[in-house]
PDB file of C-alpha atoms and ligand atoms in Angstrom:
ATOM      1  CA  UNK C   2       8.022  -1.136  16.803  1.00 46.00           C
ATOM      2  CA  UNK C   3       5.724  -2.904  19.238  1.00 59.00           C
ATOM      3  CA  UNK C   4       2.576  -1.928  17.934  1.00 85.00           C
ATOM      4  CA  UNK C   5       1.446  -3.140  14.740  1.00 96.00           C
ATOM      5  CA  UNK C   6       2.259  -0.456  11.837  1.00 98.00           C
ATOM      6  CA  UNK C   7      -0.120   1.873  10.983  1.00 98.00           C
ATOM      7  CA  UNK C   8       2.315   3.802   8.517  1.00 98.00           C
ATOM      8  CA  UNK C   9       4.187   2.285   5.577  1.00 98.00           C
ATOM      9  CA  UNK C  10       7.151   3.882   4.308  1.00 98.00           C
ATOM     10  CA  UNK C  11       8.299   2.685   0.991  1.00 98.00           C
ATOM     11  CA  UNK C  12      11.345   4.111  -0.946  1.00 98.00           C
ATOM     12  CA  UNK C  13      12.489   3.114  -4.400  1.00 97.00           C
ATOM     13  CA  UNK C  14      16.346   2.449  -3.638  1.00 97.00           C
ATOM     14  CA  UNK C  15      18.487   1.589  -0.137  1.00 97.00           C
ATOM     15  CA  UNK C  16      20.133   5.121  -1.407  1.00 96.00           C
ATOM     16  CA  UNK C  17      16.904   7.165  -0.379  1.00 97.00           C
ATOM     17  CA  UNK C  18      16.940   6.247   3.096  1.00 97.00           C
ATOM     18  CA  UNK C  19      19.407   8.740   4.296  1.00 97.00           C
ATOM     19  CA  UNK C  20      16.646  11.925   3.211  1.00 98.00           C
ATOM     20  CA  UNK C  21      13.722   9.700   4.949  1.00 98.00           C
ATOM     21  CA  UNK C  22      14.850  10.382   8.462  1.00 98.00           C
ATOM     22  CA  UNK C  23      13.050  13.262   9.367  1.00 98.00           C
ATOM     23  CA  UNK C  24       9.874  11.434   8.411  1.00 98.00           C
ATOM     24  CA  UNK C  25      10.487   8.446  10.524  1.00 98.00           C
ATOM     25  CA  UNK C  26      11.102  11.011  13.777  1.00 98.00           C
ATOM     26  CA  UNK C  27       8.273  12.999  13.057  1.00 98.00           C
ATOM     27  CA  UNK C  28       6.023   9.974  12.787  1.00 98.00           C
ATOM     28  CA  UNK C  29       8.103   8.622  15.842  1.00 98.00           C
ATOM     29  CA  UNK C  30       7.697  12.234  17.888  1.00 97.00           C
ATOM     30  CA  UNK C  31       3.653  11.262  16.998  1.00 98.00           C
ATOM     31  CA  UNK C  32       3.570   7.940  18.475  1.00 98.00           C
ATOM     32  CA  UNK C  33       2.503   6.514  14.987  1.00 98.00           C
ATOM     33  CA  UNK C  34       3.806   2.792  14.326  1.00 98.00           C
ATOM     34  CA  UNK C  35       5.580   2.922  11.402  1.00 98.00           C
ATOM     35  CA  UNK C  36       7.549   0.148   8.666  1.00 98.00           C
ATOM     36  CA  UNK C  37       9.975   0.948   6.227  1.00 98.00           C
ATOM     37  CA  UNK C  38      10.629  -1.115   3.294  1.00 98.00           C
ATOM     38  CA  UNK C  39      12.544  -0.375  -0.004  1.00 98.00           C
ATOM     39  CA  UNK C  40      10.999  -1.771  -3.016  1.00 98.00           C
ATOM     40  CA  UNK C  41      11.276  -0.048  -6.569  1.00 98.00           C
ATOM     41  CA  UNK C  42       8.234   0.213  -8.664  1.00 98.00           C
ATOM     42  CA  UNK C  43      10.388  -0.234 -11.467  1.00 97.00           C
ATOM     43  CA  UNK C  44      12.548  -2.674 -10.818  1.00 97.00           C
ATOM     44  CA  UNK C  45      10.188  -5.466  -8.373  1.00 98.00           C
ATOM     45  CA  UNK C  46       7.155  -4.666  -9.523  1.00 98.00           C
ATOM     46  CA  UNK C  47       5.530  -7.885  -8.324  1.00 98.00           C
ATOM     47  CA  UNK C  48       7.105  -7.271  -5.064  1.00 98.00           C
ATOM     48  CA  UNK C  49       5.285  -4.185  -4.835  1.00 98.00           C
ATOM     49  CA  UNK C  50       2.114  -5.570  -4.797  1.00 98.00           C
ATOM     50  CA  UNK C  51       2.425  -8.796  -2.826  1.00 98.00           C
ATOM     51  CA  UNK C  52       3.871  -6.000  -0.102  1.00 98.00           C
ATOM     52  CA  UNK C  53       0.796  -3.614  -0.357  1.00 98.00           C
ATOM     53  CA  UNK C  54      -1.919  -6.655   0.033  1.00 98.00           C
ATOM     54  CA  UNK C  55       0.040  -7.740   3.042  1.00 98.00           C
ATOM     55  CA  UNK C  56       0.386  -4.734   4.225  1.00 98.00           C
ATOM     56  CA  UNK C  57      -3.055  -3.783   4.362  1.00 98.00           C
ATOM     57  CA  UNK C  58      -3.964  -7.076   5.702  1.00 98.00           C
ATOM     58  CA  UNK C  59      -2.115  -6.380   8.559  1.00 98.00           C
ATOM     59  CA  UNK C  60      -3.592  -2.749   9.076  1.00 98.00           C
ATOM     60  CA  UNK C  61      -1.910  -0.694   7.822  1.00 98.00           C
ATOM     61  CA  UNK C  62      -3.790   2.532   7.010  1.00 98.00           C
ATOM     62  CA  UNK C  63      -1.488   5.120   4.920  1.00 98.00           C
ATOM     63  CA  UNK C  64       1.517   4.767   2.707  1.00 99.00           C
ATOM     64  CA  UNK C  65       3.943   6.803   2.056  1.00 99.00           C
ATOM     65  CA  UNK C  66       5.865   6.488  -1.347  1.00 98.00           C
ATOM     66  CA  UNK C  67       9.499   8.306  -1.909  1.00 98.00           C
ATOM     67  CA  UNK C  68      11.902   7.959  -4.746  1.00 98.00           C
ATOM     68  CA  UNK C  69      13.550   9.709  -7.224  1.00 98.00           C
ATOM     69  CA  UNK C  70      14.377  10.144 -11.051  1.00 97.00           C
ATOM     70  CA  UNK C  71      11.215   9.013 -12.683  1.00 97.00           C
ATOM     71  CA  UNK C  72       9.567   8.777  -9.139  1.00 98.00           C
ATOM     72  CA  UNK C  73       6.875   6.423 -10.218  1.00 98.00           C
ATOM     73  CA  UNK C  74       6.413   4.688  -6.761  1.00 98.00           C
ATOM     74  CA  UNK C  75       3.598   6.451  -5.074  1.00 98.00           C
ATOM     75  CA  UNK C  76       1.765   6.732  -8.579  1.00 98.00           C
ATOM     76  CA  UNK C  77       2.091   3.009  -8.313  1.00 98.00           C
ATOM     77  CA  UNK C  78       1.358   2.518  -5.135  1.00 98.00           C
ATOM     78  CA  UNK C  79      -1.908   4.570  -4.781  1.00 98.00           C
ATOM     79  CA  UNK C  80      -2.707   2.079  -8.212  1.00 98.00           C
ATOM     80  CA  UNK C  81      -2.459  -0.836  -5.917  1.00 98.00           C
ATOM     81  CA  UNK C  82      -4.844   0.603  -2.703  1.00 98.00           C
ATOM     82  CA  UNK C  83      -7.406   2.620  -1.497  1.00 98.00           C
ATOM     83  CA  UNK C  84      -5.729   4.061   1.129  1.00 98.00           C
ATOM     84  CA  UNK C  85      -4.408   7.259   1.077  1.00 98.00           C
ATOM     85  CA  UNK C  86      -0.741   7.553  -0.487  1.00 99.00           C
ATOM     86  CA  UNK C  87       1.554  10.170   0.606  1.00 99.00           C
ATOM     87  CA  UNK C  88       4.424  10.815  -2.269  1.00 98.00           C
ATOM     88  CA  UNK C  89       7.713  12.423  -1.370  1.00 98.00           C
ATOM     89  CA  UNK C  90       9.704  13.497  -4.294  1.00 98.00           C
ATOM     90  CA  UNK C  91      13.766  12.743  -3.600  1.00 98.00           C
ATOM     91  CA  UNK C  92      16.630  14.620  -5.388  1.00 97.00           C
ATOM     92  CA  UNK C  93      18.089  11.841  -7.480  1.00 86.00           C
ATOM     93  CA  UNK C  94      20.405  13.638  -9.505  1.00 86.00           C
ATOM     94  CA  UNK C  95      20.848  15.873 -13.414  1.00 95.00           C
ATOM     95  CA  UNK C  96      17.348  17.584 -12.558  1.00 97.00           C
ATOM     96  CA  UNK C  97      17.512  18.481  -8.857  1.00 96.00           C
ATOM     97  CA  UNK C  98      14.043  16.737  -8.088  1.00 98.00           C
ATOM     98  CA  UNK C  99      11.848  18.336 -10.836  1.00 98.00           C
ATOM     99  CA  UNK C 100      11.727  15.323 -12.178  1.00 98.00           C
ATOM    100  CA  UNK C 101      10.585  13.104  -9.430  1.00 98.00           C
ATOM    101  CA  UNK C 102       8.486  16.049  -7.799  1.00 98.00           C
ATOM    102  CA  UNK C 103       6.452  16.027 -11.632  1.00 98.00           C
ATOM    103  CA  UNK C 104       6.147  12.360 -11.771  1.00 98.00           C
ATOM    104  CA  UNK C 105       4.426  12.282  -8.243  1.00 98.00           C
ATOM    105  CA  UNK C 106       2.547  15.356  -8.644  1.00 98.00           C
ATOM    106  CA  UNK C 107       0.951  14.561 -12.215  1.00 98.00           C
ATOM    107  CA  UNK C 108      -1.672  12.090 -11.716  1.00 98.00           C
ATOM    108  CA  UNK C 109      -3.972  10.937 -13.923  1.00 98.00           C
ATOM    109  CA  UNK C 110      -7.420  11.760 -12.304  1.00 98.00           C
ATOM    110  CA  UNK C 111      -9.113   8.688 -10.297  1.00 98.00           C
ATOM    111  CA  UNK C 112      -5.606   7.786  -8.721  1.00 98.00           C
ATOM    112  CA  UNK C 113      -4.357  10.519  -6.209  1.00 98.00           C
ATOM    113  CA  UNK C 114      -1.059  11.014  -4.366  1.00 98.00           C
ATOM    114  CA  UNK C 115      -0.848  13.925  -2.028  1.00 98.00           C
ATOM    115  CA  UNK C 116       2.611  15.024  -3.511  1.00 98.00           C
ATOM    116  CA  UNK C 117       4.850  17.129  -0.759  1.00 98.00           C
ATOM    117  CA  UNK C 118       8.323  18.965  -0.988  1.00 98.00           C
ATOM    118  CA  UNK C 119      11.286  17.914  -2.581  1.00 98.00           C
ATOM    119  CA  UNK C 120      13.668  15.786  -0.551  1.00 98.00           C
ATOM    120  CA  UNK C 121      13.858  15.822   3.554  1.00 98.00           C
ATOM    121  CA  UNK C 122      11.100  18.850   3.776  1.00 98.00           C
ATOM    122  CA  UNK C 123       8.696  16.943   2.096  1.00 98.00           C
ATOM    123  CA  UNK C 124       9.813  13.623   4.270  1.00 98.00           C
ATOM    124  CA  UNK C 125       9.105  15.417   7.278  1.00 98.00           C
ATOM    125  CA  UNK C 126       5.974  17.157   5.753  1.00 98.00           C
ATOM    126  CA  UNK C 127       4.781  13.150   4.482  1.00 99.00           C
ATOM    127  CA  UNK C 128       4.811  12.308   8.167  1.00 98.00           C
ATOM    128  CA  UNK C 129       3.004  15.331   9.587  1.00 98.00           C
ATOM    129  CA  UNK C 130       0.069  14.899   7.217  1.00 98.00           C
ATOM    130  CA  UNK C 131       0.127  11.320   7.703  1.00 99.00           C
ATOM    131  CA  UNK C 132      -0.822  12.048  11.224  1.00 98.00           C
ATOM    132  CA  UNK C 133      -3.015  14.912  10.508  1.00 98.00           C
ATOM    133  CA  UNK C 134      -5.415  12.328   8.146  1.00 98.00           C
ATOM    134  CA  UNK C 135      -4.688   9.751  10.777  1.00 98.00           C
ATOM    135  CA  UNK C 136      -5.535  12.287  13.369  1.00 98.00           C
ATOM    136  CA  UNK C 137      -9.534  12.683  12.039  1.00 98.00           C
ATOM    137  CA  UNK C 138     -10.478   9.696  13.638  1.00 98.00           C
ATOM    138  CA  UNK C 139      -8.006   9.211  16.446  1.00 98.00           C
ATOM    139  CA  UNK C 140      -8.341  11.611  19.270  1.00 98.00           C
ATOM    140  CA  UNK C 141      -5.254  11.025  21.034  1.00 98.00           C
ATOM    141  CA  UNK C 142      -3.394  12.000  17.737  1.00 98.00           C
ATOM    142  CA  UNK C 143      -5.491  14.963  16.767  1.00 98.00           C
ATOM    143  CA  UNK C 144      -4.349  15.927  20.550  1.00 98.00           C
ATOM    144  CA  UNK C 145      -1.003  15.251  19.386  1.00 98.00           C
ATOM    145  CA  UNK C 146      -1.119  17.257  16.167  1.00 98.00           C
ATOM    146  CA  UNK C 147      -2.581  20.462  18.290  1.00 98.00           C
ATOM    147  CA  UNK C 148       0.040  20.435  20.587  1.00 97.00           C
ATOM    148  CA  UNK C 149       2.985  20.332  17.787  1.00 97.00           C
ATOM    149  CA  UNK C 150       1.153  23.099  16.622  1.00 97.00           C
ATOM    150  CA  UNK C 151       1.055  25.144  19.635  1.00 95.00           C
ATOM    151  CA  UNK C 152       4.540  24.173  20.042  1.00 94.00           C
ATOM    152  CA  UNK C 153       5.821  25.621  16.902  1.00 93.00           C
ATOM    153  CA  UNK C 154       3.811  28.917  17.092  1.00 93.00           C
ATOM    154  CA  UNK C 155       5.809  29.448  20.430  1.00 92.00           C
ATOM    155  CA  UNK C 156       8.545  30.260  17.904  1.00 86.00           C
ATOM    156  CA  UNK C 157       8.003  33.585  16.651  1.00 87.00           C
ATOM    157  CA  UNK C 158      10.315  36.353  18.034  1.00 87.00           C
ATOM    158  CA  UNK C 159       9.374  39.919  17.562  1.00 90.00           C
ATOM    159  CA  UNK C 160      11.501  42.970  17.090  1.00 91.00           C
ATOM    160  CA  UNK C 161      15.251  40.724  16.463  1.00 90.00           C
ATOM    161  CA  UNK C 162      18.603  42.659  15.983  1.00 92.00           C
ATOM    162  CA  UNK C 163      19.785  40.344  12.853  1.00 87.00           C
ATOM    163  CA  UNK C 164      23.228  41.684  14.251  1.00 89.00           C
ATOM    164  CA  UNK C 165      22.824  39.967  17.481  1.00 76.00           C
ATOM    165  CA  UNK C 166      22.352  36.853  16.531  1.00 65.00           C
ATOM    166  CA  UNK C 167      24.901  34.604  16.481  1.00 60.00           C
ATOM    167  CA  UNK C 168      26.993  33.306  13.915  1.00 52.00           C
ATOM    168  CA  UNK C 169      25.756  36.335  11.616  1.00 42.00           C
ATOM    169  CA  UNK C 170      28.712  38.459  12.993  1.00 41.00           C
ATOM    170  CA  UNK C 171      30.476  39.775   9.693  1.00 38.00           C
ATOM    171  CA  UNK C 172      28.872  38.126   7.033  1.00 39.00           C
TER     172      UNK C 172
HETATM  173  C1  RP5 N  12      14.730   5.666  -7.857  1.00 62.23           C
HETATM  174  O1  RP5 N  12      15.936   5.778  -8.513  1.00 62.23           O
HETATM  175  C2  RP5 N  12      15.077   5.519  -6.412  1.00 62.23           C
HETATM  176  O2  RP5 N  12      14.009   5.941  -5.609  1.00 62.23           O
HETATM  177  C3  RP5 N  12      16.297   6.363  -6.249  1.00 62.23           C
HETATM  178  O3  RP5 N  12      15.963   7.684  -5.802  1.00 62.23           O
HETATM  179  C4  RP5 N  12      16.847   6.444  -7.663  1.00 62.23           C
HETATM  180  C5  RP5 N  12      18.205   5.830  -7.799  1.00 62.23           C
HETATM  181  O4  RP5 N  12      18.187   4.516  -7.305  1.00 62.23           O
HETATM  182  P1  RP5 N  12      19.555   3.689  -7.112  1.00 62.23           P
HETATM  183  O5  RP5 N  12      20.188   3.580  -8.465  1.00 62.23           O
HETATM  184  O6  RP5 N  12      20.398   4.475  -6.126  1.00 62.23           O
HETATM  185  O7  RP5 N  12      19.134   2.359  -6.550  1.00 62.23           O
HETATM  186  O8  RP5 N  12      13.996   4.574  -8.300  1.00 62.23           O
END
Protein backbone atom coordinates (compact mmCIF):
# COMPACT_ATOMS: atom_id res chain seq x y z
CA UNK A 1 0.00 0.00 0.00
CA UNK A 2 1.25 3.45 -0.95
CA UNK A 3 -1.14 5.45 0.73
CA UNK A 4 -1.22 5.59 4.33
CA UNK A 5 -3.97 3.02 5.78
CA UNK A 6 -7.17 4.13 6.39
CA UNK A 7 -8.51 0.51 7.27
CA UNK A 8 -7.10 -1.82 9.93
CA UNK A 9 -7.68 -5.36 9.71
CA UNK A 10 -6.92 -7.28 12.80
CA UNK A 11 -7.46 -11.10 13.22
CA UNK A 12 -6.92 -13.12 16.35
CA UNK A 13 -4.66 -16.05 14.86
CA UNK A 14 -2.26 -16.37 11.43
CA UNK A 15 -5.07 -19.31 10.90
CA UNK A 16 -7.91 -16.66 10.14
CA UNK A 17 -6.28 -15.12 7.33
CA UNK A 18 -7.28 -17.56 4.72
CA UNK A 19 -11.44 -16.44 5.34
CA UNK A 20 -10.19 -12.57 5.34
CA UNK A 21 -9.56 -12.44 1.64
CA UNK A 22 -12.62 -11.34 0.32
CA UNK A 23 -12.43 -8.37 2.67
CA UNK A 24 -9.04 -7.27 1.65
CA UNK A 25 -10.35 -7.32 -2.33
CA UNK A 26 -13.39 -5.66 -1.61
CA UNK A 27 -11.62 -2.92 0.29
CA UNK A 28 -8.91 -3.22 -2.54
CA UNK A 29 -11.82 -3.12 -5.52
CA UNK A 30 -12.72 0.39 -3.29
CA UNK A 31 -9.45 1.96 -3.44
CA UNK A 32 -9.38 2.00 0.47
CA UNK A 33 -5.71 1.66 2.00
CA UNK A 34 -5.80 -1.04 4.10
CA UNK A 35 -3.19 -3.01 6.99
CA UNK A 36 -3.52 -6.29 8.24
CA UNK A 37 -2.10 -7.39 11.42
CA UNK A 38 -2.77 -10.53 13.60
CA UNK A 39 -2.81 -9.90 17.21
CA UNK A 40 -5.05 -11.97 19.73
CA UNK A 41 -6.94 -10.15 22.34
CA UNK A 42 -6.35 -12.98 24.43
CA UNK A 43 -3.19 -13.94 24.11
CA UNK A 44 -1.05 -10.14 23.52
CA UNK A 45 -3.20 -8.13 25.10
CA UNK A 46 -0.67 -5.33 25.58
CA UNK A 47 0.13 -5.67 22.01
CA UNK A 48 -3.28 -4.86 21.23
CA UNK A 49 -3.26 -1.65 22.53
CA UNK A 50 0.20 -0.26 21.80
CA UNK A 51 -1.12 -1.31 17.99
CA UNK A 52 -4.50 0.62 18.23
CA UNK A 53 -2.74 4.03 19.67
CA UNK A 54 -0.33 3.75 16.81
CA UNK A 55 -2.61 3.03 14.61
CA UNK A 56 -4.76 5.84 15.09
CA UNK A 57 -1.86 8.09 15.27
CA UNK A 58 -1.12 7.33 11.97
CA UNK A 59 -4.81 7.79 10.64
CA UNK A 60 -6.29 5.25 10.60
CA UNK A 61 -10.08 5.68 10.72
CA UNK A 62 -11.98 2.13 11.08
CA UNK A 63 -11.01 -1.25 12.37
CA UNK A 64 -12.04 -4.21 11.59
CA UNK A 65 -11.79 -7.10 14.24
CA UNK A 66 -12.14 -11.03 13.13
CA UNK A 67 -11.55 -14.12 15.14
CA UNK A 68 -13.04 -17.00 16.32
CA UNK A 69 -13.99 -19.30 19.38
CA UNK A 70 -14.57 -16.80 22.09
CA UNK A 71 -14.19 -13.95 19.44
CA UNK A 72 -13.37 -11.31 21.95
CA UNK A 73 -11.21 -9.10 19.58
CA UNK A 74 -13.49 -6.49 18.21
CA UNK A 75 -15.25 -6.27 21.76
CA UNK A 76 -11.73 -5.40 22.72
CA UNK A 77 -10.85 -3.42 20.24
CA UNK A 78 -13.87 -0.99 20.09
CA UNK A 79 -12.74 -0.87 24.25
CA UNK A 80 -9.51 0.61 23.14
CA UNK A 81 -10.98 3.51 20.40
CA UNK A 82 -13.50 5.65 19.31
CA UNK A 83 -13.54 4.75 16.00
CA UNK A 84 -15.90 2.65 14.58
CA UNK A 85 -15.10 -1.26 14.89
CA UNK A 86 -16.30 -3.61 12.37
CA UNK A 87 -16.43 -7.41 13.96
CA UNK A 88 -16.39 -10.43 11.70
CA UNK A 89 -17.24 -13.59 13.41
CA UNK A 90 -14.84 -16.70 11.95
CA UNK A 91 -15.82 -20.43 12.13
CA UNK A 92 -13.25 -21.71 14.58
CA UNK A 93 -14.42 -25.03 15.14
CA UNK A 94 -17.14 -27.52 17.76
CA UNK A 95 -19.83 -24.60 17.35
CA UNK A 96 -19.72 -23.61 13.67
CA UNK A 97 -19.33 -19.77 14.52
CA UNK A 98 -22.23 -19.32 17.03
CA UNK A 99 -19.90 -18.86 19.31
CA UNK A 100 -17.73 -16.19 17.92
CA UNK A 101 -20.80 -14.56 16.01
CA UNK A 102 -22.44 -14.21 20.01
CA UNK A 103 -19.31 -12.94 21.49
CA UNK A 104 -19.10 -10.08 18.81
CA UNK A 105 -22.67 -9.45 18.61
CA UNK A 106 -23.39 -9.16 22.53
CA UNK A 107 -22.08 -5.95 23.65
CA UNK A 108 -22.44 -4.43 26.65
CA UNK A 109 -24.14 -1.01 25.85
CA UNK A 110 -21.59 2.11 25.57
CA UNK A 111 -19.07 -0.13 23.52
CA UNK A 112 -20.46 -1.07 19.97
CA UNK A 113 -19.20 -3.42 17.25
CA UNK A 114 -21.19 -3.56 14.09
CA UNK A 115 -21.17 -7.48 14.10
CA UNK A 116 -21.56 -9.02 10.29
CA UNK A 117 -21.91 -12.69 8.92
CA UNK A 118 -20.19 -15.60 9.91
CA UNK A 119 -16.90 -16.33 8.18
CA UNK A 120 -15.92 -14.96 4.43
CA UNK A 121 -19.64 -13.31 3.93
CA UNK A 122 -19.25 -11.28 6.75
CA UNK A 123 -15.36 -10.50 5.65
CA UNK A 124 -16.55 -9.26 2.52
CA UNK A 125 -19.66 -7.57 4.13
CA UNK A 126 -16.83 -5.85 6.99
CA UNK A 127 -15.23 -4.25 3.96
CA UNK A 128 -18.30 -2.99 2.13
CA UNK A 129 -19.59 -1.17 5.20
CA UNK A 130 -16.26 -0.02 5.99
CA UNK A 131 -16.47 1.94 2.83
CA UNK A 132 -20.04 2.79 3.08
CA UNK A 133 -19.20 4.75 6.74
CA UNK A 134 -16.02 5.83 5.08
CA UNK A 135 -18.02 6.83 2.10
CA UNK A 136 -20.22 9.74 4.24
CA UNK A 137 -17.55 12.03 4.10
CA UNK A 138 -15.52 11.04 1.07
CA UNK A 139 -17.15 11.72 -2.20
CA UNK A 140 -15.03 9.83 -4.42
CA UNK A 141 -15.94 6.67 -2.30
CA UNK A 142 -19.62 7.31 -1.89
CA UNK A 143 -19.17 7.45 -5.93
CA UNK A 144 -17.54 4.25 -5.56
CA UNK A 145 -20.11 2.57 -3.33
CA UNK A 146 -23.06 3.75 -5.95
CA UNK A 147 -21.49 2.31 -8.72
CA UNK A 148 -20.90 -1.31 -6.97
CA UNK A 149 -24.35 -0.92 -6.38
CA UNK A 150 -25.53 -0.29 -9.77
CA UNK A 151 -23.22 -2.93 -10.74
CA UNK A 152 -24.74 -5.65 -8.77
CA UNK A 153 -28.41 -4.75 -9.54
CA UNK A 154 -27.35 -5.41 -13.26
CA UNK A 155 -27.60 -9.00 -12.02
CA UNK A 156 -31.07 -9.94 -11.90
CA UNK A 157 -32.33 -12.25 -14.73
CA UNK A 158 -35.99 -12.62 -15.29
CA UNK A 159 -38.00 -15.54 -16.50
CA UNK A 160 -34.69 -18.44 -16.17
CA UNK A 161 -35.23 -22.13 -17.32
CA UNK A 162 -33.42 -23.69 -14.03
CA UNK A 163 -32.97 -26.58 -16.68
CA UNK A 164 -30.85 -24.52 -18.87
CA UNK A 165 -28.47 -23.57 -16.81
CA UNK A 166 -25.48 -25.19 -16.68
CA UNK A 167 -24.10 -27.63 -14.49
CA UNK A 168 -27.81 -28.27 -13.14
CA UNK A 169 -28.25 -30.97 -15.92
CA UNK A 170 -29.50 -34.14 -13.89
CA UNK A 171 -29.25 -33.25 -10.49
C1 LIG B 1 -9.12 -17.13 17.97
O1 LIG B 1 -8.90 -18.47 18.19
C2 LIG B 1 -8.52 -16.85 16.63
O2 LIG B 1 -9.13 -15.73 16.05
C3 LIG B 1 -8.77 -18.10 15.86
O3 LIG B 1 -9.98 -18.02 15.09
C4 LIG B 1 -8.95 -19.14 16.95
C5 LIG B 1 -7.91 -20.22 16.92
O4 LIG B 1 -6.63 -19.64 16.93
P1 LIG B 1 -5.32 -20.54 16.68
O5 LIG B 1 -5.28 -21.57 17.76
O6 LIG B 1 -5.47 -21.13 15.29
O7 LIG B 1 -4.16 -19.58 16.75
O8 LIG B 1 -8.53 -16.34 18.94
Amino acid sequence: MTSSPVVAVVCGSRSDLPVLGGCFDVLDRYGIAWEASVISAHRQPDALGHYVRDAEARGVLLFVGAAGLAAHLPGVLASLTARPVIGVPLDGGALGGADALYSVVQMPPGVPVAAVAIGSAGAKNAAHLAARILALSDARLAAAVEAFRAEQAGGAELGVDPRSEPGTAGR
